[in-house]
């Protein structure tokens, strides 16, 4: 197995929630928390889910259209050599993958968290970095939030943006309203962020 340099789920939660708040407030459904997973997609086929599996463990999985890893059905469909994304992985990685896999909904990367993130040992680029997950860093979250605000405000206030990103799951309607210049639905954004608290 290879280590993966990513924040732990507890840290990812805040950035994921902050972006969900902004995206939802401006009317986009690309990011949300459900009972069993946190979801992000770019609206164009790339996606990532974080699935808590108990005991402080989690599985992060998804797909990037330009990735070079083809697992199970994707290998057959695209007629490419298969990359075994579960090679050497513990059994608890498999259920989220099996649940996600379906025709035309491919899985191209699978990472497991058990005190630290790891993945199977393969050389091909799995495309994770191109998915654009806002939860990987505060900077990534700021950039994507600013992009989604562009249709609502002519100029994004960096102070208001920083406040929303820093607040994460605790973002308020007033913070979202300040960022969006009174546009959108801040209440819906707050509700979306709170869902990441479980």
PDB file of N, CA and C in Angstrom, residues 49-95:
ATOM      1  N   UNK A  49     -16.686  10.643  -3.442  1.00  0.00           N
ATOM      2  CA  UNK A  49     -17.509  10.403  -2.257  1.00  0.00           C
ATOM      3  C   UNK A  49     -16.591  10.025  -1.097  1.00  0.00           C
ATOM      4  N   UNK A  50     -16.881  10.535   0.082  1.00  0.00           N
ATOM      5  CA  UNK A  50     -16.235  10.074   1.295  1.00  0.00           C
ATOM      6  C   UNK A  50     -17.274   9.314   2.102  1.00  0.00           C
ATOM      7  N   UNK A  51     -16.958   8.052   2.413  1.00  0.00           N
ATOM      8  CA  UNK A  51     -17.899   7.175   3.092  1.00  0.00           C
ATOM      9  C   UNK A  51     -17.317   6.750   4.441  1.00  0.00           C
ATOM     10  N   UNK A  52     -17.855   7.260   5.564  1.00  0.00           N
ATOM     11  CA  UNK A  52     -17.415   6.761   6.871  1.00  0.00           C
ATOM     12  C   UNK A  52     -17.850   5.314   7.046  1.00  0.00           C
ATOM     13  N   UNK A  53     -16.968   4.490   7.580  1.00  0.00           N
ATOM     14  CA  UNK A  53     -17.298   3.067   7.722  1.00  0.00           C
ATOM     15  C   UNK A  53     -17.221   2.597   9.171  1.00  0.00           C
ATOM     16  N   UNK A  54     -17.125   3.532  10.112  1.00  0.00           N
ATOM     17  CA  UNK A  54     -17.108   3.175  11.528  1.00  0.00           C
ATOM     18  C   UNK A  54     -15.697   3.043  12.069  1.00  0.00           C
ATOM     19  N   UNK A  55     -15.568   3.205  13.388  1.00  0.00           N
ATOM     20  CA  UNK A  55     -14.269   3.066  14.024  1.00  0.00           C
ATOM     21  C   UNK A  55     -13.265   4.116  13.617  1.00  0.00           C
ATOM     22  N   UNK A  56     -13.742   5.278  13.166  1.00  0.00           N
ATOM     23  CA  UNK A  56     -12.841   6.335  12.711  1.00  0.00           C
ATOM     24  C   UNK A  56     -12.279   6.109  11.326  1.00  0.00           C
ATOM     25  N   UNK A  57     -12.731   5.062  10.650  1.00  0.00           N
ATOM     26  CA  UNK A  57     -12.251   4.751   9.305  1.00  0.00           C
ATOM     27  C   UNK A  57     -13.161   5.382   8.242  1.00  0.00           C
ATOM     28  N   UNK A  58     -12.616   5.534   7.053  1.00  0.00           N
ATOM     29  CA  UNK A  58     -13.393   6.078   5.939  1.00  0.00           C
ATOM     30  C   UNK A  58     -12.796   5.607   4.629  1.00  0.00           C
ATOM     31  N   UNK A  59     -13.619   5.611   3.592  1.00  0.00           N
ATOM     32  CA  UNK A  59     -13.180   5.302   2.233  1.00  0.00           C
ATOM     33  C   UNK A  59     -13.498   6.501   1.355  1.00  0.00           C
ATOM     34  N   UNK A  60     -12.508   6.956   0.598  1.00  0.00           N
ATOM     35  CA  UNK A  60     -12.658   8.050  -0.357  1.00  0.00           C
ATOM     36  C   UNK A  60     -12.512   7.450  -1.744  1.00  0.00           C
ATOM     37  N   UNK A  61     -13.542   7.576  -2.557  1.00  0.00           N
ATOM     38  CA  UNK A  61     -13.522   6.965  -3.878  1.00  0.00           C
ATOM     39  C   UNK A  61     -14.149   7.896  -4.892  1.00  0.00           C
ATOM     40  N   UNK A  62     -13.841   7.655  -6.164  1.00  0.00           N
ATOM     41  CA  UNK A  62     -14.424   8.495  -7.203  1.00  0.00           C
ATOM     42  C   UNK A  62     -13.838   8.200  -8.564  1.00  0.00           C
ATOM     43  N   UNK A  63     -14.018   9.166  -9.458  1.00  0.00           N
ATOM     44  CA  UNK A  63     -13.654   8.966 -10.871  1.00  0.00           C
ATOM     45  C   UNK A  63     -13.286  10.300 -11.496  1.00  0.00           C
ATOM     46  N   UNK A  64     -12.256  10.284 -12.318  1.00  0.00           N
ATOM     47  CA  UNK A  64     -11.896  11.426 -13.148  1.00  0.00           C
ATOM     48  C   UNK A  64     -11.847  10.958 -14.601  1.00  0.00           C
ATOM     49  N   UNK A  65     -12.463  11.699 -15.477  1.00  0.00           N
ATOM     50  CA  UNK A  65     -12.566  11.284 -16.878  1.00  0.00           C
ATOM     51  C   UNK A  65     -11.208  11.091 -17.537  1.00  0.00           C
ATOM     52  N   UNK A  66     -10.192  11.830 -17.071  1.00  0.00           N
ATOM     53  CA  UNK A  66      -8.870  11.754 -17.689  1.00  0.00           C
ATOM     54  C   UNK A  66      -7.907  10.869 -16.898  1.00  0.00           C
ATOM     55  N   UNK A  67      -8.414  10.188 -15.878  1.00  0.00           N
ATOM     56  CA  UNK A  67      -7.568   9.273 -15.120  1.00  0.00           C
ATOM     57  C   UNK A  67      -7.145   8.082 -15.961  1.00  0.00           C
ATOM     58  N   UNK A  68      -6.091   7.419 -15.528  1.00  0.00           N
ATOM     59  CA  UNK A  68      -5.529   6.306 -16.279  1.00  0.00           C
ATOM     60  C   UNK A  68      -5.714   4.971 -15.570  1.00  0.00           C
ATOM     61  N   UNK A  69      -6.543   4.939 -14.548  1.00  0.00           N
ATOM     62  CA  UNK A  69      -6.828   3.694 -13.838  1.00  0.00           C
ATOM     63  C   UNK A  69      -8.225   3.217 -14.221  1.00  0.00           C
ATOM     64  N   UNK A  70      -8.302   1.978 -14.638  1.00  0.00           N
ATOM     65  CA  UNK A  70      -9.563   1.391 -15.091  1.00  0.00           C
ATOM     66  C   UNK A  70      -9.830   0.148 -14.251  1.00  0.00           C
ATOM     67  N   UNK A  71     -10.903   0.188 -13.486  1.00  0.00           N
ATOM     68  CA  UNK A  71     -11.194  -0.851 -12.508  1.00  0.00           C
ATOM     69  C   UNK A  71     -12.465  -1.591 -12.894  1.00  0.00           C
ATOM     70  N   UNK A  72     -12.390  -2.912 -12.900  1.00  0.00           N
ATOM     71  CA  UNK A  72     -13.551  -3.767 -13.156  1.00  0.00           C
ATOM     72  C   UNK A  72     -14.301  -3.364 -14.427  1.00  0.00           C
ATOM     73  N   UNK A  73     -15.532  -2.885 -14.284  1.00  0.00           N
ATOM     74  CA  UNK A  73     -16.353  -2.585 -15.453  1.00  0.00           C
ATOM     75  C   UNK A  73     -15.753  -1.540 -16.363  1.00  0.00           C
ATOM     76  N   UNK A  74     -15.024  -0.584 -15.814  1.00  0.00           N
ATOM     77  CA  UNK A  74     -14.407   0.452 -16.652  1.00  0.00           C
ATOM     78  C   UNK A  74     -13.350  -0.147 -17.565  1.00  0.00           C
ATOM     79  N   UNK A  75     -12.582  -1.124 -17.056  1.00  0.00           N
ATOM     80  CA  UNK A  75     -11.565  -1.766 -17.879  1.00  0.00           C
ATOM     81  C   UNK A  75     -12.202  -2.470 -19.071  1.00  0.00           C
ATOM     82  N   UNK A  76     -13.327  -3.133 -18.820  1.00  0.00           N
ATOM     83  CA  UNK A  76     -14.025  -3.821 -19.908  1.00  0.00           C
ATOM     84  C   UNK A  76     -14.619  -2.829 -20.893  1.00  0.00           C
ATOM     85  N   UNK A  77     -15.278  -1.816 -20.363  1.00  0.00           N
ATOM     86  CA  UNK A  77     -15.971  -0.861 -21.222  1.00  0.00           C
ATOM     87  C   UNK A  77     -15.003  -0.095 -22.123  1.00  0.00           C
ATOM     88  N   UNK A  78     -13.885   0.361 -21.544  1.00  0.00           N
ATOM     89  CA  UNK A  78     -12.924   1.164 -22.296  1.00  0.00           C
ATOM     90  C   UNK A  78     -11.836   0.307 -22.953  1.00  0.00           C
ATOM     91  N   UNK A  79     -11.902  -1.024 -22.732  1.00  0.00           N
ATOM     92  CA  UNK A  79     -10.933  -1.951 -23.303  1.00  0.00           C
ATOM     93  C   UNK A  79      -9.507  -1.537 -22.938  1.00  0.00           C
ATOM     94  N   UNK A  80      -9.297  -1.361 -21.634  1.00  0.00           N
ATOM     95  CA  UNK A  80      -7.987  -0.983 -21.111  1.00  0.00           C
ATOM     96  C   UNK A  80      -7.543  -1.999 -20.068  1.00  0.00           C
ATOM     97  N   UNK A  81      -6.242  -2.087 -19.831  1.00  0.00           N
ATOM     98  CA  UNK A  81      -5.774  -2.980 -18.757  1.00  0.00           C
ATOM     99  C   UNK A  81      -6.366  -2.554 -17.421  1.00  0.00           C
ATOM    100  N   UNK A  82      -6.706  -3.537 -16.600  1.00  0.00           N
ATOM    101  CA  UNK A  82      -7.333  -3.214 -15.320  1.00  0.00           C
ATOM    102  C   UNK A  82      -6.295  -2.873 -14.265  1.00  0.00           C
ATOM    103  N   UNK A  83      -6.591  -1.847 -13.469  1.00  0.00           N
ATOM    104  CA  UNK A  83      -5.832  -1.525 -12.266  1.00  0.00           C
ATOM    105  C   UNK A  83      -6.653  -2.000 -11.080  1.00  0.00           C
ATOM    106  N   UNK A  84      -6.081  -2.870 -10.262  1.00  0.00           N
ATOM    107  CA  UNK A  84      -6.798  -3.376  -9.099  1.00  0.00           C
ATOM    108  C   UNK A  84      -6.686  -2.354  -7.967  1.00  0.00           C
ATOM    109  N   UNK A  85      -7.707  -1.556  -7.800  1.00  0.00           N
ATOM    110  CA  UNK A  85      -7.701  -0.490  -6.802  1.00  0.00           C
ATOM    111  C   UNK A  85      -7.845  -1.013  -5.386  1.00  0.00           C
ATOM    112  N   UNK A  86      -8.167  -2.287  -5.249  1.00  0.00           N
ATOM    113  CA  UNK A  86      -8.322  -2.893  -3.928  1.00  0.00           C
ATOM    114  C   UNK A  86      -7.198  -3.876  -3.594  1.00  0.00           C
ATOM    115  N   UNK A  87      -6.156  -3.919  -4.422  1.00  0.00           N
ATOM    116  CA  UNK A  87      -5.055  -4.855  -4.186  1.00  0.00           C
ATOM    117  C   UNK A  87      -4.384  -4.559  -2.846  1.00  0.00           C
ATOM    118  N   UNK A  88      -4.392  -5.541  -1.959  1.00  0.00           N
ATOM    119  CA  UNK A  88      -3.764  -5.381  -0.656  1.00  0.00           C
ATOM    120  C   UNK A  88      -4.580  -4.623   0.362  1.00  0.00           C
ATOM    121  N   UNK A  89      -5.765  -4.177  -0.027  1.00  0.00           N
ATOM    122  CA  UNK A  89      -6.595  -3.366   0.877  1.00  0.00           C
ATOM    123  C   UNK A  89      -7.364  -4.260   1.846  1.00  0.00           C
ATOM    124  N   UNK A  90      -7.676  -3.736   3.032  1.00  0.00           N
ATOM    125  CA  UNK A  90      -8.506  -4.505   3.968  1.00  0.00           C
ATOM    126  C   UNK A  90      -9.933  -4.650   3.433  1.00  0.00           C
ATOM    127  N   UNK A  91     -10.647  -5.618   3.971  1.00  0.00           N
ATOM    128  CA  UNK A  91     -11.982  -5.949   3.468  1.00  0.00           C
ATOM    129  C   UNK A  91     -12.961  -4.788   3.562  1.00  0.00           C
ATOM    130  N   UNK A  92     -12.787  -3.885   4.542  1.00  0.00           N
ATOM    131  CA  UNK A  92     -13.778  -2.827   4.730  1.00  0.00           C
ATOM    132  C   UNK A  92     -13.753  -1.762   3.640  1.00  0.00           C
ATOM    133  N   UNK A  93     -12.747  -1.788   2.768  1.00  0.00           N
ATOM    134  CA  UNK A  93     -12.746  -0.873   1.622  1.00  0.00           C
ATOM    135  C   UNK A  93     -13.789  -1.267   0.578  1.00  0.00           C
ATOM    136  N   UNK A  94     -14.074  -2.547   0.463  1.00  0.00           N
ATOM    137  CA  UNK A  94     -14.847  -3.046  -0.680  1.00  0.00           C
ATOM    138  C   UNK A  94     -16.312  -2.616  -0.710  1.00  0.00           C
ATOM    139  N   UNK A  95     -17.075  -2.658   0.405  1.00  0.00           N
ATOM    140  CA  UNK A  95     -18.500  -2.343   0.290  1.00  0.00           C
ATOM    141  C   UNK A  95     -18.823  -0.975  -0.325  1.00  0.00           C
TER     142      UNK A  95
END
